[in-house]
mmCIF file of C-alpha atoms and ligand atoms in Angstrom:
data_model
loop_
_atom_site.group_PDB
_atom_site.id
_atom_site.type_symbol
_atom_site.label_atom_id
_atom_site.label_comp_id
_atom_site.label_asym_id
_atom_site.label_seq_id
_atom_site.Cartn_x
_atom_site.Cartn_y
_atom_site.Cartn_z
ATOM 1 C CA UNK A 1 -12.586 -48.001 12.851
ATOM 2 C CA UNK A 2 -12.905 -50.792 15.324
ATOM 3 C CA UNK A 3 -13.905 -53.995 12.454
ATOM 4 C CA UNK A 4 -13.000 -54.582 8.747
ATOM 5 C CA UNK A 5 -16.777 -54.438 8.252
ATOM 6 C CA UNK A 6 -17.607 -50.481 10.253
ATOM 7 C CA UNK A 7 -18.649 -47.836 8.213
ATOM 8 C CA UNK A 8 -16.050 -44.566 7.443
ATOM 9 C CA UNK A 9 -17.699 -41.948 10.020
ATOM 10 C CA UNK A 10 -17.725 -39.468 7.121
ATOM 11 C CA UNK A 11 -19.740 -40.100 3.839
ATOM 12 C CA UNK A 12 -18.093 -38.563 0.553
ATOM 13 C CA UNK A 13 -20.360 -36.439 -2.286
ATOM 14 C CA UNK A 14 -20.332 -39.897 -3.908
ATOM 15 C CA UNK A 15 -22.342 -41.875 -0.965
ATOM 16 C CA UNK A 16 -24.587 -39.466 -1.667
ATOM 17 C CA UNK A 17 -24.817 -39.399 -5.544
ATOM 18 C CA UNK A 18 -25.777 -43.180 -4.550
ATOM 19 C CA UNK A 19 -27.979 -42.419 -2.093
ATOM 20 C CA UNK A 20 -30.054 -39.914 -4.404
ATOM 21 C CA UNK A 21 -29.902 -42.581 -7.351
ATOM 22 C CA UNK A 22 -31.066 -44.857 -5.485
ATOM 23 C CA UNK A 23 -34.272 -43.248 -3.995
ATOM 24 C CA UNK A 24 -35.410 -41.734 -6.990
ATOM 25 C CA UNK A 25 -35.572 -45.196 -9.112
ATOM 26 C CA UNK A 26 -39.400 -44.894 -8.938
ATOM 27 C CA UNK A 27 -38.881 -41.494 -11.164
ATOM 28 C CA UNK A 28 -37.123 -43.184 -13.239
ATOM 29 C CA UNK A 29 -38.713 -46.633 -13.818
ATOM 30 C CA UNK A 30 -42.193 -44.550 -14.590
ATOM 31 C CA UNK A 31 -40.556 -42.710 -17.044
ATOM 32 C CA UNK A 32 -39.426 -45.726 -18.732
ATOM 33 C CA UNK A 33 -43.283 -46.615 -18.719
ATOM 34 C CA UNK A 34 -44.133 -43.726 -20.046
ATOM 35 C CA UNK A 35 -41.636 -43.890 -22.848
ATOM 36 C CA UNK A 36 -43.361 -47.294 -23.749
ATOM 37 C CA UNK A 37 -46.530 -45.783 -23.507
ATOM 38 C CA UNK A 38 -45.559 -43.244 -25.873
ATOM 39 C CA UNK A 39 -44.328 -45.866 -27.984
ATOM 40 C CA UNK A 40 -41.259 -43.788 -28.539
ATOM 41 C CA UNK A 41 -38.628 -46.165 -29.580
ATOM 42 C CA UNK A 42 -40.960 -47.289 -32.614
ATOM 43 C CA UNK A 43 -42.128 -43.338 -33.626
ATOM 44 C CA UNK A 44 -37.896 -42.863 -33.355
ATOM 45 C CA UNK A 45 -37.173 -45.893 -35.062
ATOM 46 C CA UNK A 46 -35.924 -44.573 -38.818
ATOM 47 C CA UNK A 47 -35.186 -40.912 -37.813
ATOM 48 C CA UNK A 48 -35.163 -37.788 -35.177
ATOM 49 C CA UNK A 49 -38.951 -35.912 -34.384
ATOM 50 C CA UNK A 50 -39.437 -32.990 -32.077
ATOM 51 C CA UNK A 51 -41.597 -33.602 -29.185
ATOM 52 C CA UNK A 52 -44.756 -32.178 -31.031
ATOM 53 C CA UNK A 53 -44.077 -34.406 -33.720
ATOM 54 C CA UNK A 54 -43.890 -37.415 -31.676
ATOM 55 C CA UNK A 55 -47.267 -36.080 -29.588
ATOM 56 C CA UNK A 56 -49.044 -35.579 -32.848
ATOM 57 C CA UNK A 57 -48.290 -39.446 -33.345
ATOM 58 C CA UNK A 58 -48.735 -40.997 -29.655
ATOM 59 C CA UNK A 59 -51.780 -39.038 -29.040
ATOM 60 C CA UNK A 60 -50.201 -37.209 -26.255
ATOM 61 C CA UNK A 61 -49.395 -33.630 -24.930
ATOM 62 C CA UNK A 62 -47.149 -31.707 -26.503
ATOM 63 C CA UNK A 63 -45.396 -30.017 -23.398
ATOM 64 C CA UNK A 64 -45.449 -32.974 -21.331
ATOM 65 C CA UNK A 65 -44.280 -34.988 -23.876
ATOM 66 C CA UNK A 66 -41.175 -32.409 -24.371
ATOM 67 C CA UNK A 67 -40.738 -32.672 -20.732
ATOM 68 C CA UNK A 68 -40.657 -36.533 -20.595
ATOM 69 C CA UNK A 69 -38.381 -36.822 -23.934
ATOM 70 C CA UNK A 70 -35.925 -34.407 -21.937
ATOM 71 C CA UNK A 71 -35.546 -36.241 -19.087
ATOM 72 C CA UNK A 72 -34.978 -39.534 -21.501
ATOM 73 C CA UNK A 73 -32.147 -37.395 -22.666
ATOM 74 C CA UNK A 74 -30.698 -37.930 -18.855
ATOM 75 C CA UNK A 75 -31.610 -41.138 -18.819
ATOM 76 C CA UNK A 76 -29.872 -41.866 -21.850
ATOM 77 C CA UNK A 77 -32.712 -43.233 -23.702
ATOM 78 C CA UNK A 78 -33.033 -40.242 -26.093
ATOM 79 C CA UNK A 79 -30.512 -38.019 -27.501
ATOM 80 C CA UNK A 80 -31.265 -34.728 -28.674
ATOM 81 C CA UNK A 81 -29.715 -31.958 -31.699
ATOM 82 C CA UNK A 82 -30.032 -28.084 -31.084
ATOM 83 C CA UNK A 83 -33.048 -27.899 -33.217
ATOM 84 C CA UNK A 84 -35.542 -29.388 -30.658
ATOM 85 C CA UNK A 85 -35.101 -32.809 -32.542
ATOM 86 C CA UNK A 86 -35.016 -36.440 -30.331
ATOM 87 C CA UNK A 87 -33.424 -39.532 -31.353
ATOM 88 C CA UNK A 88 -33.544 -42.861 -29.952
ATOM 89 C CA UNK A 89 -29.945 -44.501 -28.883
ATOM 90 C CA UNK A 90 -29.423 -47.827 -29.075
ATOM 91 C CA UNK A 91 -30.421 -48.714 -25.464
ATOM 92 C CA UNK A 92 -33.847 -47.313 -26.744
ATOM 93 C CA UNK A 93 -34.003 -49.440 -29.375
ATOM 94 C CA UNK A 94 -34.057 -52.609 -26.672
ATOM 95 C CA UNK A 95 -38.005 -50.739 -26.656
ATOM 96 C CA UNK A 96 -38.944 -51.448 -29.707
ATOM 97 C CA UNK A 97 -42.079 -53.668 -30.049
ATOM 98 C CA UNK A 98 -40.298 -55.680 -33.116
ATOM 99 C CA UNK A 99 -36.882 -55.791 -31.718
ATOM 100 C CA UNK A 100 -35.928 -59.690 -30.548
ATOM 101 C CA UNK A 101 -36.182 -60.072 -27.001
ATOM 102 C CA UNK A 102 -37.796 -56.826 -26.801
ATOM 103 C CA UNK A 103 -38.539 -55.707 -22.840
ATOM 104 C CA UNK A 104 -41.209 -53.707 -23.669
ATOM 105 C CA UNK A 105 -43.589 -56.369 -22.325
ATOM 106 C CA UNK A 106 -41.155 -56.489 -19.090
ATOM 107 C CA UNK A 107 -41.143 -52.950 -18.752
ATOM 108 C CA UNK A 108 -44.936 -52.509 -18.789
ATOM 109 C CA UNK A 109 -45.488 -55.455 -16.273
ATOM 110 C CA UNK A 110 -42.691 -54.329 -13.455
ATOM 111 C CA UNK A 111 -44.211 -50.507 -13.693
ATOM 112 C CA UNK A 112 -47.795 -51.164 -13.459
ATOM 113 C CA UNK A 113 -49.937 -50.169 -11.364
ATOM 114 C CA UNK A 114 -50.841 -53.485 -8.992
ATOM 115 C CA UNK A 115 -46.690 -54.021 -8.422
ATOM 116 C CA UNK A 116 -46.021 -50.478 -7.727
ATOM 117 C CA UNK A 117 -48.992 -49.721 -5.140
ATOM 118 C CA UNK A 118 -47.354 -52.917 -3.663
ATOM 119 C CA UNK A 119 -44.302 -51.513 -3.381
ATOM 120 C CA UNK A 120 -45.663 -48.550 -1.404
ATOM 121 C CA UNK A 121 -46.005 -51.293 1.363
ATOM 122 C CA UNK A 122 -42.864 -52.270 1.404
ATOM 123 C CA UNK A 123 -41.967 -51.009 4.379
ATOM 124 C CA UNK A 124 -44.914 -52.061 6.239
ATOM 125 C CA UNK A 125 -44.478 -55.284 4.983
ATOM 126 C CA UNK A 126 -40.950 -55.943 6.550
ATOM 127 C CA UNK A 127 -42.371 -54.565 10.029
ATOM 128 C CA UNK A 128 -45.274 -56.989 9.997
ATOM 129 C CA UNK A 129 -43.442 -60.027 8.182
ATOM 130 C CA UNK A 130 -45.157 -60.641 4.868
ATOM 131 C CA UNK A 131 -46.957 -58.617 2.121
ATOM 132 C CA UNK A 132 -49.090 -56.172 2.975
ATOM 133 C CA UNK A 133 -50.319 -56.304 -0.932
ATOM 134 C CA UNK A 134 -54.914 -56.545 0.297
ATOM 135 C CA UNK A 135 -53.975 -53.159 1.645
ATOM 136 C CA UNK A 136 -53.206 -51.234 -1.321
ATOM 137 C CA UNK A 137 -55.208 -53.878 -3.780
ATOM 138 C CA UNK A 138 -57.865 -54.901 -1.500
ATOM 139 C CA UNK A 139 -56.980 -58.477 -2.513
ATOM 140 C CA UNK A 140 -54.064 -60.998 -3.276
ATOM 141 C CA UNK A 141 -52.197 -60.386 -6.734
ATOM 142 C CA UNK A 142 -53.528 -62.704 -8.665
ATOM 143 C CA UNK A 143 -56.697 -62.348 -7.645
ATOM 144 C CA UNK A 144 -56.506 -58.513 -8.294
ATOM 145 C CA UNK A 145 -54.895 -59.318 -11.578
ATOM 146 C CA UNK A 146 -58.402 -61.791 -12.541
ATOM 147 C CA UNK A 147 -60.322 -58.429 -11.793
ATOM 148 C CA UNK A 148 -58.190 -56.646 -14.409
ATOM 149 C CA UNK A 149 -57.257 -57.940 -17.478
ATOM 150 C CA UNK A 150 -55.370 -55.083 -19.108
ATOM 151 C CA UNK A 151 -52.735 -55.657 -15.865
ATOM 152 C CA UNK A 152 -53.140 -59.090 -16.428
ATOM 153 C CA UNK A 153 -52.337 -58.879 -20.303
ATOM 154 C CA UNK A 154 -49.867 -57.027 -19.193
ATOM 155 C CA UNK A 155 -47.724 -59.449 -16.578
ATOM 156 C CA UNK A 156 -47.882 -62.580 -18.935
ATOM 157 C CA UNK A 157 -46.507 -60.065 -21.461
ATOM 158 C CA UNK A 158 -43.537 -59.468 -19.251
ATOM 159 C CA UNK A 159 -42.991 -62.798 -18.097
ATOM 160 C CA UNK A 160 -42.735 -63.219 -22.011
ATOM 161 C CA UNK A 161 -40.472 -60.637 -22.498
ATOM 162 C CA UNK A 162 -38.182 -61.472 -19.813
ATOM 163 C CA UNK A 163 -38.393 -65.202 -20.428
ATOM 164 C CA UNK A 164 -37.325 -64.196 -24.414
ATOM 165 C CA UNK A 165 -34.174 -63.188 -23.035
ATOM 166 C CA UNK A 166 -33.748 -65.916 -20.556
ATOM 167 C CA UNK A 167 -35.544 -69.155 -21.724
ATOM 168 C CA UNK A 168 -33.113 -70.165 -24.344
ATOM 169 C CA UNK A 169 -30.735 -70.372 -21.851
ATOM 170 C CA UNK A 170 -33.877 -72.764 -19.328
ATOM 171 C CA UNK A 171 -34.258 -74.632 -21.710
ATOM 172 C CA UNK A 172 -30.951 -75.848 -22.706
ATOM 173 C CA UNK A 173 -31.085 -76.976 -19.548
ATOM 174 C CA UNK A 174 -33.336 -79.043 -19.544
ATOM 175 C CA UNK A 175 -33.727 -82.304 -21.495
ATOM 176 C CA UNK A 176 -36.712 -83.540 -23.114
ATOM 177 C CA UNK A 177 -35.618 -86.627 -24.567
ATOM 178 C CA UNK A 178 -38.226 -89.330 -23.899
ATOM 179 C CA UNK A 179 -41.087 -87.322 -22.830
ATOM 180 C CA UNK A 180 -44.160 -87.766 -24.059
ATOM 181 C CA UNK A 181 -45.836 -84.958 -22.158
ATOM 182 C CA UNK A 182 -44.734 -82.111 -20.299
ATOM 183 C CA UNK A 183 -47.062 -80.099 -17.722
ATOM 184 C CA UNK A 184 -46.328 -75.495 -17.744
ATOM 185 C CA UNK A 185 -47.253 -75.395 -14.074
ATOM 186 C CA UNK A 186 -48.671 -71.342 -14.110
ATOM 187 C CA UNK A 187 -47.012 -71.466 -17.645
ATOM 188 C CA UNK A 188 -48.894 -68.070 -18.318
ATOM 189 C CA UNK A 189 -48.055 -67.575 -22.126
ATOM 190 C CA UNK A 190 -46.277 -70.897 -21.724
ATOM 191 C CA UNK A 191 -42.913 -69.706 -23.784
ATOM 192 C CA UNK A 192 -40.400 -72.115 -22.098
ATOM 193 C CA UNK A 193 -42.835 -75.131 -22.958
ATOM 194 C CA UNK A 194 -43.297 -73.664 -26.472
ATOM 195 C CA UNK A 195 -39.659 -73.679 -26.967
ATOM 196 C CA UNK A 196 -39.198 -77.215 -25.714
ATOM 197 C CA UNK A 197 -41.573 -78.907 -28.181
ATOM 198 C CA UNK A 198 -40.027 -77.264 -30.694
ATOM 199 C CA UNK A 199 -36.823 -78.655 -30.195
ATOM 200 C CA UNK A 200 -38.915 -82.073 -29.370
ATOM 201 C CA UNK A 201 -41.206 -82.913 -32.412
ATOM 202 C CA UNK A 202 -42.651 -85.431 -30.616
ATOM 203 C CA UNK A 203 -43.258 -84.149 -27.439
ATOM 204 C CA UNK A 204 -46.984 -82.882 -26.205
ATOM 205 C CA UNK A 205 -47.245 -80.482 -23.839
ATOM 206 C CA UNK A 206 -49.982 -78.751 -21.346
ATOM 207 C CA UNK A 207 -50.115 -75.311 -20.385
ATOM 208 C CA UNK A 208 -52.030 -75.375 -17.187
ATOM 209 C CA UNK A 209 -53.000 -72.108 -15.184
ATOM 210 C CA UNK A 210 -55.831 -70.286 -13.721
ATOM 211 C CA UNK A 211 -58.593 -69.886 -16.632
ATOM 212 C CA UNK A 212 -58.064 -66.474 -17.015
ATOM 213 C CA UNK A 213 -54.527 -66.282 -18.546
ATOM 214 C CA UNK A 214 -55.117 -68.771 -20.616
ATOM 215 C CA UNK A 215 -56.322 -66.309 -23.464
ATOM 216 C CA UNK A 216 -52.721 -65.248 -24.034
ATOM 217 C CA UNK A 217 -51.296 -68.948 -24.111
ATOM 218 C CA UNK A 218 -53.682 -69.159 -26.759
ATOM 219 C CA UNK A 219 -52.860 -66.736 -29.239
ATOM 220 C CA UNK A 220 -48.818 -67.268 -28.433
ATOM 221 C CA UNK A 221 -49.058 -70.980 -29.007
ATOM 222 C CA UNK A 222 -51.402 -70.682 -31.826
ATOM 223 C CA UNK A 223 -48.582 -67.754 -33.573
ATOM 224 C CA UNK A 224 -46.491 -70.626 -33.228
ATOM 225 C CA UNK A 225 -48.256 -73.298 -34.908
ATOM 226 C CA UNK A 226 -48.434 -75.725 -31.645
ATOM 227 C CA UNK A 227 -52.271 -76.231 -31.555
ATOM 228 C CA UNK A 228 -51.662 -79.860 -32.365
ATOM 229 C CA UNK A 229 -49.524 -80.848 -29.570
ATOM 230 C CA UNK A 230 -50.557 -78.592 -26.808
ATOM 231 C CA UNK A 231 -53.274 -78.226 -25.184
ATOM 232 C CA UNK A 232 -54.418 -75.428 -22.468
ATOM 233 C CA UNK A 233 -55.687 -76.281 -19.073
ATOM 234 C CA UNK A 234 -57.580 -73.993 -16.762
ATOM 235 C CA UNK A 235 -57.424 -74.986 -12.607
ATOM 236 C CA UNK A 236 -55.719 -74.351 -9.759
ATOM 237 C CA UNK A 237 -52.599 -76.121 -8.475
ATOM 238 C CA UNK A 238 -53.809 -76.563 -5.139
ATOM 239 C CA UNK A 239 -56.308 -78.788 -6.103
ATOM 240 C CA UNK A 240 -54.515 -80.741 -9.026
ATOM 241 C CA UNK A 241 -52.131 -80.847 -12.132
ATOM 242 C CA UNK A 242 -52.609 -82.875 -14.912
ATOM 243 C CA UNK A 243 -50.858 -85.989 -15.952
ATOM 244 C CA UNK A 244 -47.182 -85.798 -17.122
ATOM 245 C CA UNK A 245 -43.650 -86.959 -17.475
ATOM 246 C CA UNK A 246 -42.167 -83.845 -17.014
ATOM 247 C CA UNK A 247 -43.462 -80.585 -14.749
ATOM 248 C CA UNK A 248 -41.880 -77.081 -15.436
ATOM 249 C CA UNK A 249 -42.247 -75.193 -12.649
ATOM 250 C CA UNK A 250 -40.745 -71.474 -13.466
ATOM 251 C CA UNK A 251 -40.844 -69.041 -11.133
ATOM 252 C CA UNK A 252 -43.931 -70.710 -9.438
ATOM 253 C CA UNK A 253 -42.398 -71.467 -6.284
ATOM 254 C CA UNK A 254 -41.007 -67.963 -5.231
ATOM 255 C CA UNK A 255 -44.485 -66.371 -5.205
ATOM 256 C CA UNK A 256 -45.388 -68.399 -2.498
ATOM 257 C CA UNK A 257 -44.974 -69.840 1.189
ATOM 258 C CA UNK A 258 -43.850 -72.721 2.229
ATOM 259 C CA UNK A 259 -46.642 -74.466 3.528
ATOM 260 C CA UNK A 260 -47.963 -73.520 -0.015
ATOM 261 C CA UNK A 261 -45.315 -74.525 -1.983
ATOM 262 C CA UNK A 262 -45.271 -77.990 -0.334
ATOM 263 C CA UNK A 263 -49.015 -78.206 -1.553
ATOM 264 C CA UNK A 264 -48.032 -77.361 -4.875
ATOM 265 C CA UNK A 265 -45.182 -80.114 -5.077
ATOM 266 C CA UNK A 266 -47.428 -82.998 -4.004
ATOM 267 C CA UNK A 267 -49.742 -81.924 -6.148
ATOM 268 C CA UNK A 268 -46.713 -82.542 -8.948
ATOM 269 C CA UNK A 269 -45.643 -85.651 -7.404
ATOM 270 C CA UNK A 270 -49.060 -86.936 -7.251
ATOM 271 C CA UNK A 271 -49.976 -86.709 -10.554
ATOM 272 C CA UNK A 272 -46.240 -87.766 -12.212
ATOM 273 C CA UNK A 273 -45.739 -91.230 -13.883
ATOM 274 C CA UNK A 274 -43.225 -93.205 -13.439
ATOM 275 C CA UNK A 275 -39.769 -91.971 -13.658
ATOM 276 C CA UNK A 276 -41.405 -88.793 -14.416
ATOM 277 C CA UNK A 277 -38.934 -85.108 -13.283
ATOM 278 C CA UNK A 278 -40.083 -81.800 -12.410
ATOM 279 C CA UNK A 279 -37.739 -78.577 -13.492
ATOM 280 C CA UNK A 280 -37.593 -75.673 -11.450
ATOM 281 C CA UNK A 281 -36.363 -72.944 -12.835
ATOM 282 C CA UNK A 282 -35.949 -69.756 -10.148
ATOM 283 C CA UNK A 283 -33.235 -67.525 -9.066
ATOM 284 C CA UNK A 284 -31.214 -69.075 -6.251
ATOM 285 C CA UNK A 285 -29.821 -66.635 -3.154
ATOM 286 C CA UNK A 286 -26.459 -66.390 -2.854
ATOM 287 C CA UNK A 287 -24.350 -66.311 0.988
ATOM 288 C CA UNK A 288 -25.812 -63.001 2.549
ATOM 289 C CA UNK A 289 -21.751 -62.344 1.966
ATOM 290 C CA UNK A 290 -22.829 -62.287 -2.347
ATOM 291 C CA UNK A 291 -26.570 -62.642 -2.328
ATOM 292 C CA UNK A 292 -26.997 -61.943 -6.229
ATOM 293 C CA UNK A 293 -29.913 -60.117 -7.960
ATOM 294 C CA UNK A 294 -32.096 -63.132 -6.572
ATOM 295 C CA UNK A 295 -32.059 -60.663 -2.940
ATOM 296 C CA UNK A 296 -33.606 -57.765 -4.818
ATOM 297 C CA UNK A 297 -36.255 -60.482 -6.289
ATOM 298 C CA UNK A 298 -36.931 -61.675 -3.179
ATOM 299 C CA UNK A 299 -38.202 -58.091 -2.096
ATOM 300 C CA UNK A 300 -40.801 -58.056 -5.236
ATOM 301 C CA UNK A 301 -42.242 -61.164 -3.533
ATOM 302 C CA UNK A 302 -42.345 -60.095 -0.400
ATOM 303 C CA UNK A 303 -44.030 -56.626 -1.420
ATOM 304 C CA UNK A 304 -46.499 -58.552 -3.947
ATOM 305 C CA UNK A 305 -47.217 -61.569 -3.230
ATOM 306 C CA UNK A 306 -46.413 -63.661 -0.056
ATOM 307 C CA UNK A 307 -43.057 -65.550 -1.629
ATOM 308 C CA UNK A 308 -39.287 -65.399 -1.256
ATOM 309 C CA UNK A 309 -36.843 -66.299 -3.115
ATOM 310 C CA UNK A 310 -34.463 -69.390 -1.495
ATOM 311 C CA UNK A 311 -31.267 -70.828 -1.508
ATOM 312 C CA UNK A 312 -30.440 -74.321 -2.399
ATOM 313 C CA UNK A 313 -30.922 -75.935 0.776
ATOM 314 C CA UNK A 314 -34.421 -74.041 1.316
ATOM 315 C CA UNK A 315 -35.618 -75.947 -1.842
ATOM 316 C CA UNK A 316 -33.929 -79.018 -0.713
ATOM 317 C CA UNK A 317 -35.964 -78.635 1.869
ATOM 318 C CA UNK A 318 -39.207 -77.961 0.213
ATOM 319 C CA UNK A 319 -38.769 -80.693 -2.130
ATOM 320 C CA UNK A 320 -38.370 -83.438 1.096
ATOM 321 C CA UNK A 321 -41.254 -82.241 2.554
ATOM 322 C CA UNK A 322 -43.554 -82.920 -0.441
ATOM 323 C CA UNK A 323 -41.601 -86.427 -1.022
ATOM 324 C CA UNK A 324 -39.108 -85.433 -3.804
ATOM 325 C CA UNK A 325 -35.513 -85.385 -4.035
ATOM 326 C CA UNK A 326 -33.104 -83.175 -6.070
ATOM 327 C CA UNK A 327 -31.247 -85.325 -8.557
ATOM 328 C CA UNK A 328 -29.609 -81.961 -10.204
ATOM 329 C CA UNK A 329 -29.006 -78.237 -10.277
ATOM 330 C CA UNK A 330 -27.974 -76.207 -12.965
ATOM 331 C CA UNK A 331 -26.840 -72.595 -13.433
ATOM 332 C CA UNK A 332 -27.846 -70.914 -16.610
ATOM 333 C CA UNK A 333 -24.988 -69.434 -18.426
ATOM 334 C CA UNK A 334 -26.881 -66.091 -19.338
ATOM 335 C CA UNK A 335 -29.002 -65.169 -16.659
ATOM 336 C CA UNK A 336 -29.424 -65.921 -13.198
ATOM 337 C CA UNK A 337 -31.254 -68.467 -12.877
ATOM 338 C CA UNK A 338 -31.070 -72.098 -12.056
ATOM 339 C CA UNK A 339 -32.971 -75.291 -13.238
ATOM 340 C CA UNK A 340 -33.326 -77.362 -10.257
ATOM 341 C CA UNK A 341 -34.154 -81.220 -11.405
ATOM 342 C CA UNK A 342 -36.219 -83.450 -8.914
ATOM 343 C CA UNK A 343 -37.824 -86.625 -8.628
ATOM 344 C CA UNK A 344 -40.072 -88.788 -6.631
ATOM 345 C CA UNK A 345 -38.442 -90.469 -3.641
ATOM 346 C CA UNK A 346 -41.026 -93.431 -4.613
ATOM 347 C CA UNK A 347 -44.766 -93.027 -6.203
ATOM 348 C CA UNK A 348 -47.593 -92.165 -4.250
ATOM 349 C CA UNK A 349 -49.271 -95.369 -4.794
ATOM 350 C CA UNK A 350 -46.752 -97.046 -3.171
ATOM 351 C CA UNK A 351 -46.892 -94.280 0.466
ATOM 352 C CA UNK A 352 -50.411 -92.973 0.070
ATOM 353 C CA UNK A 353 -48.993 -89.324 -0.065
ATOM 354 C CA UNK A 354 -50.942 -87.070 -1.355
HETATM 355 C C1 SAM B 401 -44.653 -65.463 -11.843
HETATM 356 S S1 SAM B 401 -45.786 -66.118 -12.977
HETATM 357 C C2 SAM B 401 -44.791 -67.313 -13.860
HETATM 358 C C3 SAM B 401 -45.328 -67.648 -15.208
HETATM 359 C C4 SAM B 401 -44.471 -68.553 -16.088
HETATM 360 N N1 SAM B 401 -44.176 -69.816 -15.432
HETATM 361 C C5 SAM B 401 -43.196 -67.850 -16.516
HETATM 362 O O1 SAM B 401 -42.158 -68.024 -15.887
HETATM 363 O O2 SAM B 401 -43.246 -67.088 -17.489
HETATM 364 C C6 SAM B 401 -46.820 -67.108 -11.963
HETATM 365 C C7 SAM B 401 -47.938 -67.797 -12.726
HETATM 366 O O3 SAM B 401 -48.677 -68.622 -11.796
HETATM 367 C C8 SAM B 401 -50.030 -68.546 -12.134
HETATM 368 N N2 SAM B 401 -50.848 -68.918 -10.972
HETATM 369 C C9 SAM B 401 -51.062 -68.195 -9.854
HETATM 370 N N3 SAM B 401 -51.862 -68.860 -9.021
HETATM 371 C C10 SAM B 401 -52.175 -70.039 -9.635
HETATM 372 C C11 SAM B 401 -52.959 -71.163 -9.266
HETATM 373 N N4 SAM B 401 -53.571 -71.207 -8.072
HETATM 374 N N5 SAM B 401 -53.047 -72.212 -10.114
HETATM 375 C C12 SAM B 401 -52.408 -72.180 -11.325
HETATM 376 N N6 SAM B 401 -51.633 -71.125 -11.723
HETATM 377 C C13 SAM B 401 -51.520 -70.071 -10.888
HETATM 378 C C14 SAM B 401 -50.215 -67.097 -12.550
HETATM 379 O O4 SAM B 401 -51.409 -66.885 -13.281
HETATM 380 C C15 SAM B 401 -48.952 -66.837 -13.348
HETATM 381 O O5 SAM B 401 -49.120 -67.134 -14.702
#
């Protein structure tokens, strides 16, 4: 050993355990899919079945579904008695499609089939220096995802799911206290603006993203009563964003490039009124020393879509370029991410900026 940092010459039976976990994740992830699929934690939810029992119900294989329910045993979703009978544990019970925060949704959208044919360009991607995502897809990702819905459905669903679990802790971020109205910028199901005009009676919001998404906005803002006070907007954010005081931007940025991003900003600052703030809400990098789960992020949006995720001086940095300023950042105490808070460095009327 010649540096603190040099690796032992010999690897132990461990470094390989770790090795071996970590290549077959794929195995594992798609068995998780499958196990939603099945809909197992809801067949398992009030008592043990045998795998024909639980094909009988999901409309599956018998054998295969044996084989899968076995290696959910290993993956400690599934425990099982001597009498060929399964039972979910508790971890399978995060599964279920009533249980609160429920990452079924999440689990459907990070295994289908558009993110994991991206993945299989990984590699390529980080020799040629973006996604390589038209190869596999024959198009961009959200494109691909207007051309089918079911995937579609499916990521706003996750985005949901995830966002369950982590938008209380946005939100209480972020204050809403004399806002009128308040702009979802690619809100999708538009849960974190949902969750801020409840807390503001007063408040109106807009959920504004490409025209096909907005069919799930609709039926998640209408289950929550909100058809009075906001209102769904179809477009692009390239070419404009409506009105507002406030502009949530959650994990909009990080699918996209700079030069992008930039657009989508002075699109923002363009249409604000006065005084008006825009929230970002992503997952910062950390030092390359303790980069956080934000680095393993950052390789979803390289593989899918042509984004990375940034550290706080990369979004300083954005935010100049399009003519805002930060005038906050906050850490969310139960997830990791960060609201970023910006404003205008003066109104467009008064530079011309567009
Ligand atoms: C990663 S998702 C984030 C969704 C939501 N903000 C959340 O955190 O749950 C990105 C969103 O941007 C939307 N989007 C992509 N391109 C868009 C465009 N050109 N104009 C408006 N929305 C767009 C997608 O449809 C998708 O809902």
């Amino acid at each position: 050993m010649t540096g603190t940092h040099q690796s032992p010459a010999v690897p132990s039976p461990e470094d390989f355990e770790r090795i071996n976990d970590l290549v077959t994740g794929h195995w594992k992830s798609q068995a998780v899919r499958a196990a939603v699929k099945l809909c197992l934690a809801d067949h398992l939810s009030s008592g043990g079945l045998t795998a024909e029992e639980v094909a009988h119900r999901a409309g599956s294989a018998p054998d295969t579904t044996f084989r899968l329910m076995r290696a959910c045993v290993t993956l400690g979703l599934l425990s099982a008695d001597g009498e060929g009978r399964f039972y979910g544990t508790q971890s399978l019970a995060a599964l279920r499609t009533d249980a609160p925060g429920s990452l079924r949704g999440h689990v459907l959208a990070v295994t289908q089939e558009a993110q994991f044919l991206a993945f299989s360009r990984l590699t390529d991607a980080v020799f040629k220096g973006g996604t390589q995502v038209e190869a596999v897809l024959g198009t961009d990702f959200f494109t691909y995802l207007e051309h089918h819905p079911d995937q579609a459905r499916e990521f706003s669903e996750g985005l949901t799911s995830l966002t369950t679990n982590w938008v209380g802790d946005a939100a209480s971020v972020i204050n809403t206290t004399g806002v009128e109205v308040a702009v979802d910028v690619g809100g999708a199901n538009g849960t974190l603006l949902y969750l801020l005009a409840e807390k503001n009676p007063t408040m109106r919001g807009i959920v504004f993203d490409r025209p096909n998404v907005l069919e799930g906005a609709r039926a998640e803002r209408d289950s929550r009563g909100l058809a009075d006070r906001i209102e769904l907007v179809g477009g692009t954010f390239f070419d404009a964003v409506p009105e507002a005081d406030l502009y949530l931007l959650k994990f909009i940025l990080h699918d996209w490039d700079e030069e992008s991003c930039v657009k989508i900003l002075r699109r923002c600052r363009a249409a604000m009124r006065p005084g008006a703030r825009i929230a970002i809400v992503e997952v910062i990098v950390g030092e390359i020393t303790d980069p956080g789960p934000g680095s393993l992020m950052d390789l979803n949006m390289l593989a899918v879509v042509s984004g990375r995720e940034r550290s706080l001086s990369e979004y300083d940095t954005l935010l100049m370029a399009a003519g805002l300023r930060r005038i906050s950042v906050t850490e969310a105490r139960r997830s990791p991410q960060s609201v970023i808070e910006a404003q205008a460095l003066c109104f467009p009327s008064e530079t011309g900026v567009t």
